[in-house]
Coordinates of C-alpha atoms in Angstrom, one line a residue:
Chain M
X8 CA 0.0 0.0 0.0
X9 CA 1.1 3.6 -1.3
X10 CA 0.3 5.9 1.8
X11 CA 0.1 9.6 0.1
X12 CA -1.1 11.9 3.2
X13 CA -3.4 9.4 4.0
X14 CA -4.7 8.0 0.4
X15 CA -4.2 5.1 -0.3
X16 CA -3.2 3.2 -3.3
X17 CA -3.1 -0.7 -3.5
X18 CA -0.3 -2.6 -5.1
X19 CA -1.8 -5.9 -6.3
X20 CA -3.9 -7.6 -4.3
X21 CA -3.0 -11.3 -3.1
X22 CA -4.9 -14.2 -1.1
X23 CA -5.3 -12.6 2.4
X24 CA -4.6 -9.1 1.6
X25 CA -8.1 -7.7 2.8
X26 CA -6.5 -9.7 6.4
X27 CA -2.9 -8.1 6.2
X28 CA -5.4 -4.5 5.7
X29 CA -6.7 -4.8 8.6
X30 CA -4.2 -5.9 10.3
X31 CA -2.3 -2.8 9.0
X32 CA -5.1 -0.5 10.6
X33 CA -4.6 1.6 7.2
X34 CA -8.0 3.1 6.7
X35 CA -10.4 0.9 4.6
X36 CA -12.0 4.0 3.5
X37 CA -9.0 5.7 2.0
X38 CA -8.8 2.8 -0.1
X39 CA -9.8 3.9 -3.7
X40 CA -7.4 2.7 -5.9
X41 CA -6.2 -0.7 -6.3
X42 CA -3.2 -1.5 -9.1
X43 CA -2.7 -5.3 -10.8
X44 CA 0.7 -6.1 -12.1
X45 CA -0.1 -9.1 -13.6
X46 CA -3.0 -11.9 -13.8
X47 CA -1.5 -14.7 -11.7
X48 CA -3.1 -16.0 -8.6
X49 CA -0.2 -14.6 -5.7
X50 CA -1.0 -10.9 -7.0
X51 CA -5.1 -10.8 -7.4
X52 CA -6.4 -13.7 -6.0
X53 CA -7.6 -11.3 -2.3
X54 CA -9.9 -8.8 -4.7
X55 CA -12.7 -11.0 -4.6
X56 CA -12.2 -10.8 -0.7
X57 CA -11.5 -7.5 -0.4
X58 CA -14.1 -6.5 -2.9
X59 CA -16.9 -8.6 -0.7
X60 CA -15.4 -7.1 2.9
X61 CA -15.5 -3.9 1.6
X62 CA -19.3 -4.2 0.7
X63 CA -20.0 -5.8 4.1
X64 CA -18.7 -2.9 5.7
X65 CA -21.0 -0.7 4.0
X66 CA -18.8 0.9 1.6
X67 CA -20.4 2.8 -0.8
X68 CA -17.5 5.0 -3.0
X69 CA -16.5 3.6 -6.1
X70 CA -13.4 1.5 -6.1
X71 CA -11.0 1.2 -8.9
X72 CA -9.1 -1.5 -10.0
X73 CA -6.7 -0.9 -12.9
X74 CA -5.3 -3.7 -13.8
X75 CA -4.2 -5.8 -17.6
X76 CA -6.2 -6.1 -20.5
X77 CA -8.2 -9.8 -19.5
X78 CA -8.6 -9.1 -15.9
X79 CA -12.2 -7.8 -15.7
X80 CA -13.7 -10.8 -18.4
X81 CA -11.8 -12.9 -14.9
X82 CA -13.4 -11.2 -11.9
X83 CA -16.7 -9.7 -13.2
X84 CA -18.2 -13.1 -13.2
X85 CA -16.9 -14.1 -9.7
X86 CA -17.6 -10.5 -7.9
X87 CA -21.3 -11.1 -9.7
X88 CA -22.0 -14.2 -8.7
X89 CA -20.8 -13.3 -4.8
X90 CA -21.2 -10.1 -4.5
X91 CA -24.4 -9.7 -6.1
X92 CA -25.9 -6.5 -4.0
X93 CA -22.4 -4.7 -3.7
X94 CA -23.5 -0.9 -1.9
X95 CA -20.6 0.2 -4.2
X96 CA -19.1 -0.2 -7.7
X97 CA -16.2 -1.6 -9.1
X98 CA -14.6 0.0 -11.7
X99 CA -11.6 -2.3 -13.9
X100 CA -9.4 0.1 -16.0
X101 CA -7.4 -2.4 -17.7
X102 CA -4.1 -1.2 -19.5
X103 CA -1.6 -2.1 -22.3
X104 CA 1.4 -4.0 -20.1
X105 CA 3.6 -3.5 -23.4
X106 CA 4.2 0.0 -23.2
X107 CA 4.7 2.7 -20.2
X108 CA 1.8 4.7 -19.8
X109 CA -0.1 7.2 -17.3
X110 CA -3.3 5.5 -16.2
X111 CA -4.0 7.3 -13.1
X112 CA -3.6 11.4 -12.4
X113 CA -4.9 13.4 -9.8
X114 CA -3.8 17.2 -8.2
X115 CA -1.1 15.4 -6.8
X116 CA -0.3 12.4 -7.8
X117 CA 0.5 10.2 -11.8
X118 CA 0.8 6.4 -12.1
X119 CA 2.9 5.6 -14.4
X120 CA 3.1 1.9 -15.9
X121 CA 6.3 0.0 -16.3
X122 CA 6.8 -2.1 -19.1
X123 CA 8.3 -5.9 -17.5
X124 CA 9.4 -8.9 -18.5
X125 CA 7.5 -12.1 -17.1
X126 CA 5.8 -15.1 -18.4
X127 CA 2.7 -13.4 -19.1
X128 CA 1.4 -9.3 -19.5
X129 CA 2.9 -8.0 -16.4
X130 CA 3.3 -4.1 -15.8
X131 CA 5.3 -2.1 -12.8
X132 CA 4.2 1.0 -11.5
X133 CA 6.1 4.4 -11.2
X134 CA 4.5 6.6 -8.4
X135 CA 5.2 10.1 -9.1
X136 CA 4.2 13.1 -6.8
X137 CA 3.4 16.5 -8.7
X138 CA 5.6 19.3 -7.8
X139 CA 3.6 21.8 -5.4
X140 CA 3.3 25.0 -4.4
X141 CA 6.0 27.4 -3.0
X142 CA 5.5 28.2 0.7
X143 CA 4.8 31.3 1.9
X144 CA 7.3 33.0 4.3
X145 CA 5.1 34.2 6.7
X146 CA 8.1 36.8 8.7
X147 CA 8.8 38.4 4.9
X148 CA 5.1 38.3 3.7
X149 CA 3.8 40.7 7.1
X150 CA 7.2 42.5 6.9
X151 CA 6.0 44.1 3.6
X152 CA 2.3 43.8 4.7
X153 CA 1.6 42.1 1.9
X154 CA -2.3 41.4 2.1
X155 CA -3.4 37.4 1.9
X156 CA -5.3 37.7 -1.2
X157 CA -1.7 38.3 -2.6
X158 CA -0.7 34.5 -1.1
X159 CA -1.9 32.4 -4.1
X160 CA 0.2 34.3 -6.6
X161 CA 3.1 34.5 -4.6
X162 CA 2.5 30.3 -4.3
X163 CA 3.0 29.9 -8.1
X164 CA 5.9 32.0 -7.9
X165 CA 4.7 36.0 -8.9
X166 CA 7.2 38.4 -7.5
X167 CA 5.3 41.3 -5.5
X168 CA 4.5 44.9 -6.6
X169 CA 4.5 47.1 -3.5
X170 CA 1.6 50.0 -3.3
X171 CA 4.8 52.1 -4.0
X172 CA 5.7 50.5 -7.2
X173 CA 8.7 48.2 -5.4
X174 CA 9.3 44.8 -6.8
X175 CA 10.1 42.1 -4.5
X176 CA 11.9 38.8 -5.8
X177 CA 9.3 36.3 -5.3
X178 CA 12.4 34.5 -3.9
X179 CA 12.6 36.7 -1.1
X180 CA 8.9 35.7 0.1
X181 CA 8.1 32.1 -0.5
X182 CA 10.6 28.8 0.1
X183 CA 10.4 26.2 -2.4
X184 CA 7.9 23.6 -2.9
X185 CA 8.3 20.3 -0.9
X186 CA 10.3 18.0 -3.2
X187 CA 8.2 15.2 -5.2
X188 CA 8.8 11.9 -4.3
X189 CA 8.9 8.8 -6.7
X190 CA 8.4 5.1 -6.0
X191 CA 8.9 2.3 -8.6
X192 CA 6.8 -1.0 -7.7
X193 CA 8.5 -3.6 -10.4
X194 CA 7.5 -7.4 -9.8
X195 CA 7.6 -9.8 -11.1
X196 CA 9.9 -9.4 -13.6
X197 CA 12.9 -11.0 -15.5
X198 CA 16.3 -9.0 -15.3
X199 CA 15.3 -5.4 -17.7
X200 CA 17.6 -3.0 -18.9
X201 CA 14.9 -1.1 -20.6
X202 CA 13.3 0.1 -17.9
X203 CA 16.3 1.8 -16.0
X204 CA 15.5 5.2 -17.9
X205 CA 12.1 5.3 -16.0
X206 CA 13.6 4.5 -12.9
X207 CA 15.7 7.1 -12.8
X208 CA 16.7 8.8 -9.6
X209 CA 13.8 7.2 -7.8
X210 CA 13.6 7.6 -3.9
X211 CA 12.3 4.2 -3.4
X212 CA 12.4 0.9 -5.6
X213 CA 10.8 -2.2 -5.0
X214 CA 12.1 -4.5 -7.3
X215 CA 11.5 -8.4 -7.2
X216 CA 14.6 -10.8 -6.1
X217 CA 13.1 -14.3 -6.8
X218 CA 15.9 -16.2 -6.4
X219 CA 20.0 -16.0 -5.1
X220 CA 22.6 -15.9 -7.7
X221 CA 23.5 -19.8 -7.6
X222 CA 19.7 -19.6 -9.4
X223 CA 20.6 -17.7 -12.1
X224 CA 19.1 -19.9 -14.2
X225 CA 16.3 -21.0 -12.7
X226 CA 15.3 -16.9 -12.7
X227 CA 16.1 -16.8 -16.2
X228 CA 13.8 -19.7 -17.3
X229 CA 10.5 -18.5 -15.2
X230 CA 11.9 -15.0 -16.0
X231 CA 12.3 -13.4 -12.1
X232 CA 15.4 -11.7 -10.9
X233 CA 18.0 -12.4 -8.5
X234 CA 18.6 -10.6 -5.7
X235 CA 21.9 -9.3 -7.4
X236 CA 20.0 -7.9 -10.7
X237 CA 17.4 -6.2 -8.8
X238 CA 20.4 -4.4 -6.8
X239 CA 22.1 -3.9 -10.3
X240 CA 19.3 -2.2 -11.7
X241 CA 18.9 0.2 -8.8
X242 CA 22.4 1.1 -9.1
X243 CA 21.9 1.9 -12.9
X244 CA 18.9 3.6 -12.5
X245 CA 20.1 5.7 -9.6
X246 CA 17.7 5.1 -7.0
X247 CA 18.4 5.9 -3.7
X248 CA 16.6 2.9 -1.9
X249 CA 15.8 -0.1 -2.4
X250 CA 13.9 -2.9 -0.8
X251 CA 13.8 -6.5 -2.6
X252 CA 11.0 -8.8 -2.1
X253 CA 9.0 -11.8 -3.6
X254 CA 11.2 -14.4 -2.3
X255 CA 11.1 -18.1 -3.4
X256 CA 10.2 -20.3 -0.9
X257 CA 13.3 -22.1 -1.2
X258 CA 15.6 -19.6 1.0
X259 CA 14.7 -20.7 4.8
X260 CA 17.8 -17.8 5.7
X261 CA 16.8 -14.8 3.1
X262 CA 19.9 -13.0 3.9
X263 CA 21.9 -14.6 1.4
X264 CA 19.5 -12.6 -0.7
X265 CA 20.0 -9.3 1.3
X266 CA 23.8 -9.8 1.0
X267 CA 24.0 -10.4 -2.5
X268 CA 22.1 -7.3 -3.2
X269 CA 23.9 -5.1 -0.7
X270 CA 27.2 -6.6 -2.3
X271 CA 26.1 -4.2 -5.4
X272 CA 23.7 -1.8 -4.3
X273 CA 24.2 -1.2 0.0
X274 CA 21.0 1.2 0.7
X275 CA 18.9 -1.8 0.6
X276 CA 16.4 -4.1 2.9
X277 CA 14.5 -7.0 2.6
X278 CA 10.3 -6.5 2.0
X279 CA 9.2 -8.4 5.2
X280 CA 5.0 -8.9 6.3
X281 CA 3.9 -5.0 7.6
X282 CA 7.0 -3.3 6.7
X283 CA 6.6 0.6 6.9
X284 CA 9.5 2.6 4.6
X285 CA 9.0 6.4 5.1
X286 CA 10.2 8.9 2.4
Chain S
X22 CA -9.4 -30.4 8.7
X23 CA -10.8 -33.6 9.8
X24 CA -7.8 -35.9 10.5
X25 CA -8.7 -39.3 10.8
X26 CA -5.9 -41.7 11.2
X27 CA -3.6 -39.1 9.1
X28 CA -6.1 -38.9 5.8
X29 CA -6.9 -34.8 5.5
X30 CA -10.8 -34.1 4.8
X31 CA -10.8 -29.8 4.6
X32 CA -14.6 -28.4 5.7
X33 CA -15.2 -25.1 3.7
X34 CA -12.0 -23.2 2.1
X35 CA -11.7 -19.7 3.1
X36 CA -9.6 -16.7 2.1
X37 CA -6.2 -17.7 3.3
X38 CA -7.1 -21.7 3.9
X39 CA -3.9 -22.6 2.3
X40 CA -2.0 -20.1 4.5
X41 CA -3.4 -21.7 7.4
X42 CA -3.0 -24.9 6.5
X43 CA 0.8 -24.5 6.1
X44 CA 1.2 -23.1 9.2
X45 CA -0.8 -26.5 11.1
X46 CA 1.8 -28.4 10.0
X47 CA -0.5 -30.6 8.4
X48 CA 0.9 -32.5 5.2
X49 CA -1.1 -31.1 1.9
X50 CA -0.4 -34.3 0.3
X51 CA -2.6 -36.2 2.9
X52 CA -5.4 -34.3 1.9
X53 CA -7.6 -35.3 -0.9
X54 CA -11.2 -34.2 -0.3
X55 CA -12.5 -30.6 0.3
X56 CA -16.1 -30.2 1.5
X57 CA -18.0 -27.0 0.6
X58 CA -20.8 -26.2 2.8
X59 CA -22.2 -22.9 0.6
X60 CA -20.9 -20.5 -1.8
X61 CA -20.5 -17.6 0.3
X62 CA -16.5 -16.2 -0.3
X63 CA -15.8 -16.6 3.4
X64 CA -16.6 -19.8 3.1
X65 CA -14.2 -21.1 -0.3
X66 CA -12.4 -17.7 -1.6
X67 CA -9.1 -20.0 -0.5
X68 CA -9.8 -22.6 -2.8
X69 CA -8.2 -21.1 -6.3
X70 CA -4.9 -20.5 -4.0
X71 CA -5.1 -23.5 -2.7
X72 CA -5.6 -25.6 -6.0
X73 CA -2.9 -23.4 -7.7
X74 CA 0.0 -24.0 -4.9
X75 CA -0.6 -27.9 -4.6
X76 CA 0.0 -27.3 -8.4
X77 CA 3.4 -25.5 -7.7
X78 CA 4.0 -28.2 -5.7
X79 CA 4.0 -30.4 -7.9
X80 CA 1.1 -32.5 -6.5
X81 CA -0.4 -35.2 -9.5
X82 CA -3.3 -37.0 -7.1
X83 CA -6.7 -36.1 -8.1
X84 CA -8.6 -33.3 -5.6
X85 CA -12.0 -34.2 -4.8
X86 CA -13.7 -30.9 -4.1
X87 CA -17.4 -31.8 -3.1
X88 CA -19.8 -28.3 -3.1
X89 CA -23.5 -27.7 -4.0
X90 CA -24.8 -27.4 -7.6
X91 CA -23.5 -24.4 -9.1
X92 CA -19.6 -24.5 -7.8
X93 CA -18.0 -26.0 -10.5
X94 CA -19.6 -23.6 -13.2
X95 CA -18.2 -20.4 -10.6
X96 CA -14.9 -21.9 -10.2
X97 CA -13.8 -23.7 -13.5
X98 CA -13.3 -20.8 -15.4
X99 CA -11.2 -19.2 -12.9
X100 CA -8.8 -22.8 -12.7
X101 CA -8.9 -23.1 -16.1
X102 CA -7.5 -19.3 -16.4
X103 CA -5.2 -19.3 -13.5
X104 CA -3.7 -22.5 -13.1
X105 CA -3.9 -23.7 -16.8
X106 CA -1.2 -26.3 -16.7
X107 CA -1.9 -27.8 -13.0
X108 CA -0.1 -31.3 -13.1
X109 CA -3.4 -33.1 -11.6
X110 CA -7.2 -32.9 -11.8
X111 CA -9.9 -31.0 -9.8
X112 CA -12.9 -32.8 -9.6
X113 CA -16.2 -31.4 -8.8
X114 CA -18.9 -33.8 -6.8
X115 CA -21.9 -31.4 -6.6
X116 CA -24.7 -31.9 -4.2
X117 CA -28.4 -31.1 -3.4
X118 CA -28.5 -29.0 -0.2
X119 CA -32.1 -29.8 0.1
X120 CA -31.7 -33.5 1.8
X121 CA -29.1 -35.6 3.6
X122 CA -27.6 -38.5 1.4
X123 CA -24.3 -39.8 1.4
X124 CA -21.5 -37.9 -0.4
X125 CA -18.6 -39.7 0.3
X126 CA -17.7 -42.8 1.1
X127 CA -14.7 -45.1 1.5
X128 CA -13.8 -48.3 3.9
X129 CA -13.6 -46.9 7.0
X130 CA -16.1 -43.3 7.0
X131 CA -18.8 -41.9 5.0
X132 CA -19.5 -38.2 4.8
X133 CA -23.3 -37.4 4.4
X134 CA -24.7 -33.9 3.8
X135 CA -26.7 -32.1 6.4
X136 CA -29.5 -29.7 5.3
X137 CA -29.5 -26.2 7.1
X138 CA -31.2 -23.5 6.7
X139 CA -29.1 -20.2 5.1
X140 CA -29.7 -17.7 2.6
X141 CA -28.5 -19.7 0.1
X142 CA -28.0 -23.2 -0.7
X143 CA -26.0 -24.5 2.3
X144 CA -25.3 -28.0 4.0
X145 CA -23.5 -29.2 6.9
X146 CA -21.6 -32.4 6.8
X147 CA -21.5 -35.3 9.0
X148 CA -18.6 -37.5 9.3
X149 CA -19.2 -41.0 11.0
X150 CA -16.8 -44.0 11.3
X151 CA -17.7 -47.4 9.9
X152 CA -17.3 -49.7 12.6
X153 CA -14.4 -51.9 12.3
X154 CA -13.7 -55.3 13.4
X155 CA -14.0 -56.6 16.9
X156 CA -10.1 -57.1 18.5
X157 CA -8.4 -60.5 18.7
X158 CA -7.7 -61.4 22.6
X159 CA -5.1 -63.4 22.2
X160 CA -4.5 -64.5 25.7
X161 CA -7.5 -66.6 24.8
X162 CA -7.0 -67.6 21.4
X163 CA -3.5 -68.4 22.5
X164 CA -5.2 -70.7 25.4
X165 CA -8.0 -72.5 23.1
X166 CA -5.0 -72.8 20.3
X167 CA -7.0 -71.2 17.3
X168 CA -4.9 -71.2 14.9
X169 CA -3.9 -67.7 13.0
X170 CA -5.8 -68.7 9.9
X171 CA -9.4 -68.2 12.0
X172 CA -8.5 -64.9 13.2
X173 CA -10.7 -63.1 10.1
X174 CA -14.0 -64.6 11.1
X175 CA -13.1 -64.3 14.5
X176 CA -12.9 -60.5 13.8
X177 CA -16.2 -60.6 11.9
X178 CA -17.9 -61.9 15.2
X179 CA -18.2 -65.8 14.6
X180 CA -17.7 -68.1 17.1
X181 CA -14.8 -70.7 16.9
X182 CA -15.6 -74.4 17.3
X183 CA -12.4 -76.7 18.7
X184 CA -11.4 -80.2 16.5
X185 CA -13.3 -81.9 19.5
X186 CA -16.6 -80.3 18.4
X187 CA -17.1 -78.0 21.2
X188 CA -18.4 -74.0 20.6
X189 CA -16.6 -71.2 22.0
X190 CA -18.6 -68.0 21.8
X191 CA -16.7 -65.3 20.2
X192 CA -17.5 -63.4 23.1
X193 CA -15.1 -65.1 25.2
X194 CA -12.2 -64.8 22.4
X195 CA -12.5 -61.2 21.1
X196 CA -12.9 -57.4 22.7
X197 CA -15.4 -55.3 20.8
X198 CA -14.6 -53.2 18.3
X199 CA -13.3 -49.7 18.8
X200 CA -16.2 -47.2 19.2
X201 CA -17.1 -45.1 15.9
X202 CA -16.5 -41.5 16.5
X203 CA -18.9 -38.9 14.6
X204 CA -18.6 -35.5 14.0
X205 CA -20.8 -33.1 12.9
X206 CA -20.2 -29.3 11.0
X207 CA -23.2 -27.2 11.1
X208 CA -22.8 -23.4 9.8
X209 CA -24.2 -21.4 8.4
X210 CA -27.3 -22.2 9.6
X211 CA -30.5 -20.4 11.3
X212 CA -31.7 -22.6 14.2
X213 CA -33.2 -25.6 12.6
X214 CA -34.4 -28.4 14.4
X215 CA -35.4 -30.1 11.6
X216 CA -31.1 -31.8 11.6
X217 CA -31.3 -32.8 15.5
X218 CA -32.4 -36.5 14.2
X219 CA -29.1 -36.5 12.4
X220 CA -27.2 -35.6 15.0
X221 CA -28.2 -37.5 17.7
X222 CA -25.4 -38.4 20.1
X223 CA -22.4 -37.0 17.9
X224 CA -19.2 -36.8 20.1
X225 CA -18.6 -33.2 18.7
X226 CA -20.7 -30.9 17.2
X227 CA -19.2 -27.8 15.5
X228 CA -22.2 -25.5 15.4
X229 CA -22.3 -21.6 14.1
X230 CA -23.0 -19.2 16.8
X231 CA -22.8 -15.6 14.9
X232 CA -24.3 -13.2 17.4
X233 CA -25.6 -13.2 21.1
X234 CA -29.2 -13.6 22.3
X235 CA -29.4 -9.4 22.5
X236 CA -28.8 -9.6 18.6
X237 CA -31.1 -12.7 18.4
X238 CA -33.8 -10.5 15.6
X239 CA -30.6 -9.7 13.5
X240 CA -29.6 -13.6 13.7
X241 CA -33.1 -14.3 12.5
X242 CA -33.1 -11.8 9.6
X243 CA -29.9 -13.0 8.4
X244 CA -30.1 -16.8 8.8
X245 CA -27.5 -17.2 11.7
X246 CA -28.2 -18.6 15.2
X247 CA -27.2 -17.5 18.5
X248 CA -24.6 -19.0 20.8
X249 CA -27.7 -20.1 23.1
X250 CA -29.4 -21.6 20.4
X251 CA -26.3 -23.5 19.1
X252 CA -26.3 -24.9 22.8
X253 CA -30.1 -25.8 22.2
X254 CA -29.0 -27.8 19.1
X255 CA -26.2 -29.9 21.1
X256 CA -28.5 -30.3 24.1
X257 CA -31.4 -32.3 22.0
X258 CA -29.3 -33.7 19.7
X259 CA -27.5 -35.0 23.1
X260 CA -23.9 -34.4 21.5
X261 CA -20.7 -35.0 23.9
X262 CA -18.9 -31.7 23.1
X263 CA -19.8 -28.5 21.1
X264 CA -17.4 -26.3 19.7
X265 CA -18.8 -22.9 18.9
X266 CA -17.5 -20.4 16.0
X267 CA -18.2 -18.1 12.8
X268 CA -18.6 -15.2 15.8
X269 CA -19.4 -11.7 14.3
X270 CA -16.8 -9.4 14.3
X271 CA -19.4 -7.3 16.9
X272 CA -17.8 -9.0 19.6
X273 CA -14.9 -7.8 21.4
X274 CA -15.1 -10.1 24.0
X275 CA -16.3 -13.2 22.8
X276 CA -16.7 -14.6 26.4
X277 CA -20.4 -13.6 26.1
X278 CA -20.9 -16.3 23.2
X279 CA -19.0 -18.9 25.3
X280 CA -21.3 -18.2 28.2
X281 CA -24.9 -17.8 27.1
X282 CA -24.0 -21.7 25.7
X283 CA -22.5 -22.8 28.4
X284 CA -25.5 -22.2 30.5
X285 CA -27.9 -24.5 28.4
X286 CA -25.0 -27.1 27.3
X287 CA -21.9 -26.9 29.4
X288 CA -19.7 -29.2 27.2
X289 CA -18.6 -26.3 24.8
X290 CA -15.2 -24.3 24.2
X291 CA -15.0 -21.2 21.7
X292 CA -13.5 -21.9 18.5
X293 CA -10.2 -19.9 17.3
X294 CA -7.5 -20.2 14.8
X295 CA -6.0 -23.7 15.2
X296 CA -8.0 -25.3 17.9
X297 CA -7.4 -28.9 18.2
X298 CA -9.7 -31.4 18.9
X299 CA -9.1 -35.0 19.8
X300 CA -11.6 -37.6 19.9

């Protein structure tokens, strides 16, 4: 879950994710957007749940799912069989996985799609804030009595004309916006060169590391990562952190995994049930 | 799970069933046969998780999944889409919820359906022993030198007569056989009197109890029962041991439930995550 001042946005949507939810205490209610990488079972088969919950709870905004081309001609029949007098409505935008794309934009906020590489259509997601206002420096703003109808301009950066015919550099009044923030959700996908560009300079990556490097090949045939090529694509791509996730079940000790990625890339962690990364 | 002598039978198949079921510890290849009481999700939104990671496990004997009329037609396309290339079959055995017959049945239990009284199609199940063969004392075999070759009939209740003509009752050379055990799953179901004939005499009865007796017009309108009239059930069915469960989420302190049964059918406990029952 993408927390943006208390929106959130969903990042696929396994068995038991309405449980983990809850157990997250995240607001149910800020819940309006829910994003599919890819149709296979581990990242959509908790909709249904969380679809029927959510109606039980009395939900009534609309809720939507944007997910790949196939997904709704999947779930419509299920959530209308089951969920037959939803108080809501589900809403599937389904999206081209083959090339990036916005498919969600608000004030504040584009998702952007990643093109990956996986057995079937799969798609990443690039979280990118909108660059806000300047703020208003309140000591400056009353030292020139500068009346508040004045504020908004000043906000998108006017300089000020005093009564007297002064001009004061807007610089001198307002402190820049807060910086954007970007995130980059990227599983499951093979090792993918191509998507570095979009990646670029990214605060937070989540990329998938299936398997350790004495799996290279196993990754390469059911085309996941190791731990190592998700670190090397962070470092290529600039990010600043990253955390590595979707482990096979195979590792009982995952920090042969966390060391093969620090090894290349050292601002990283492993993804772990309920972990909280602040930016 | 019903776990008789290590052979897995799964009652209903919630969201996160297969979760749950790897924590027990239980083996996933013991189990072969999954009983559906009603297509409501919280009652088998686990089961396309659960069918696609015995898949990825590479399990190849067949899964009986046993559900009213209707489940296979909601939940082949979803198999067929999500785990196309499982390496063993799902087979549907769909039901009547209308009457009790005999669903399953194999050399030492049968499985027969129990009708309740739900919204929609629902049926409890009961599970009852075959009895098995009376027990071989062989302090007295030994002594009346029957040879080994008699042993079957003796098992099967016949008497044994000696080379010298006389009749020694089978009584006298065999303990009876060990007592059949039967258990009985009741939810979702209003109170319905109607199945007490069914149950007579169970040694544990699993019986919904949704809401207290202050919400007993609410468990009327929706089809639930209380935890009093759950007790009710157990008391003229004259069942050894209730276990009580599918609690609303209204109830902090489920204590309540535990006690308005206890006070009409003492023999009960509250069920929870991973309660164990021996009989």
């Amino acid at each position: 879950v993408v927390n943006i001042r208390e929106k959130l946005y969903m990042i696929d949507c396994g068995e038991g994710a309405q449980l983990q939810l809850r157990r997250s205490r995240l607001r149910f209610t800020r819940l309006n957007h829910i994003f599919i990488s890819h149709l296979h079972g581990d990242h959509c088969f908790g909709l249904p749940g969380l679809v029927s919950t959510f109606g039980m709870l009395g939900r009534t905004a609309t809720l939507h799912v944007y997910a790949p081309h196939g997904a709704e001609a999947v779930f419509r029949p299920l959530l209308d069989f089951f969920c037959a007098r939803l108080p809501y409505e589900v809403v599937f935008h389904e999206f081209d996985t083959q090339e990036a794309s916005v498919i969600y934009s608000d004030r504040s906020l584009t998702v952007e799609t990643i093109p990956l590489r996986h057995r079937i259509p799969c798609s990443g997601f690039l979280f990118a804030e909108k660059s806000g206002q300047r703020h208003i420096n309140r000591g400056m703003t009353d030292f020139y009595r500068i009346p508040i109808s004045e504020y908004n301009r000043l906000k998108n950066g006017a300089d000020y004309t005093t009564p007297d015919g002064d001009v004061i550099a807007n610089a001198r009044l307002t402190t820049p916006p807060t910086p954007v923030r970007h995130y980059a959700y990227c599983s499951d996908t093979a090792y993918n060169e191509a998507m570095i560009p979009q990646l670029a300079g990214v605060d937070l990556l989540f990329h998938e590391a299936t398997f350790a490097e004495a799996d290279l090949p196993r990754a390469g045939e059911t085309f996941h990562s190791t731990a190592r090529q998700a670190a090397q694509i962070a470092l290529s791509a600039k990010a600043k952190r990253l955390v590595i996730g979707h482990f096979s079940a195979r590792y009982e000790d995952e920090s042969i995994l966390l060391n093969e990625a620090a090894e290349v890339f050292p601002a990283v962690c492993l993804a772990k049930e309920n972990l909280r990364v602040s930016l």
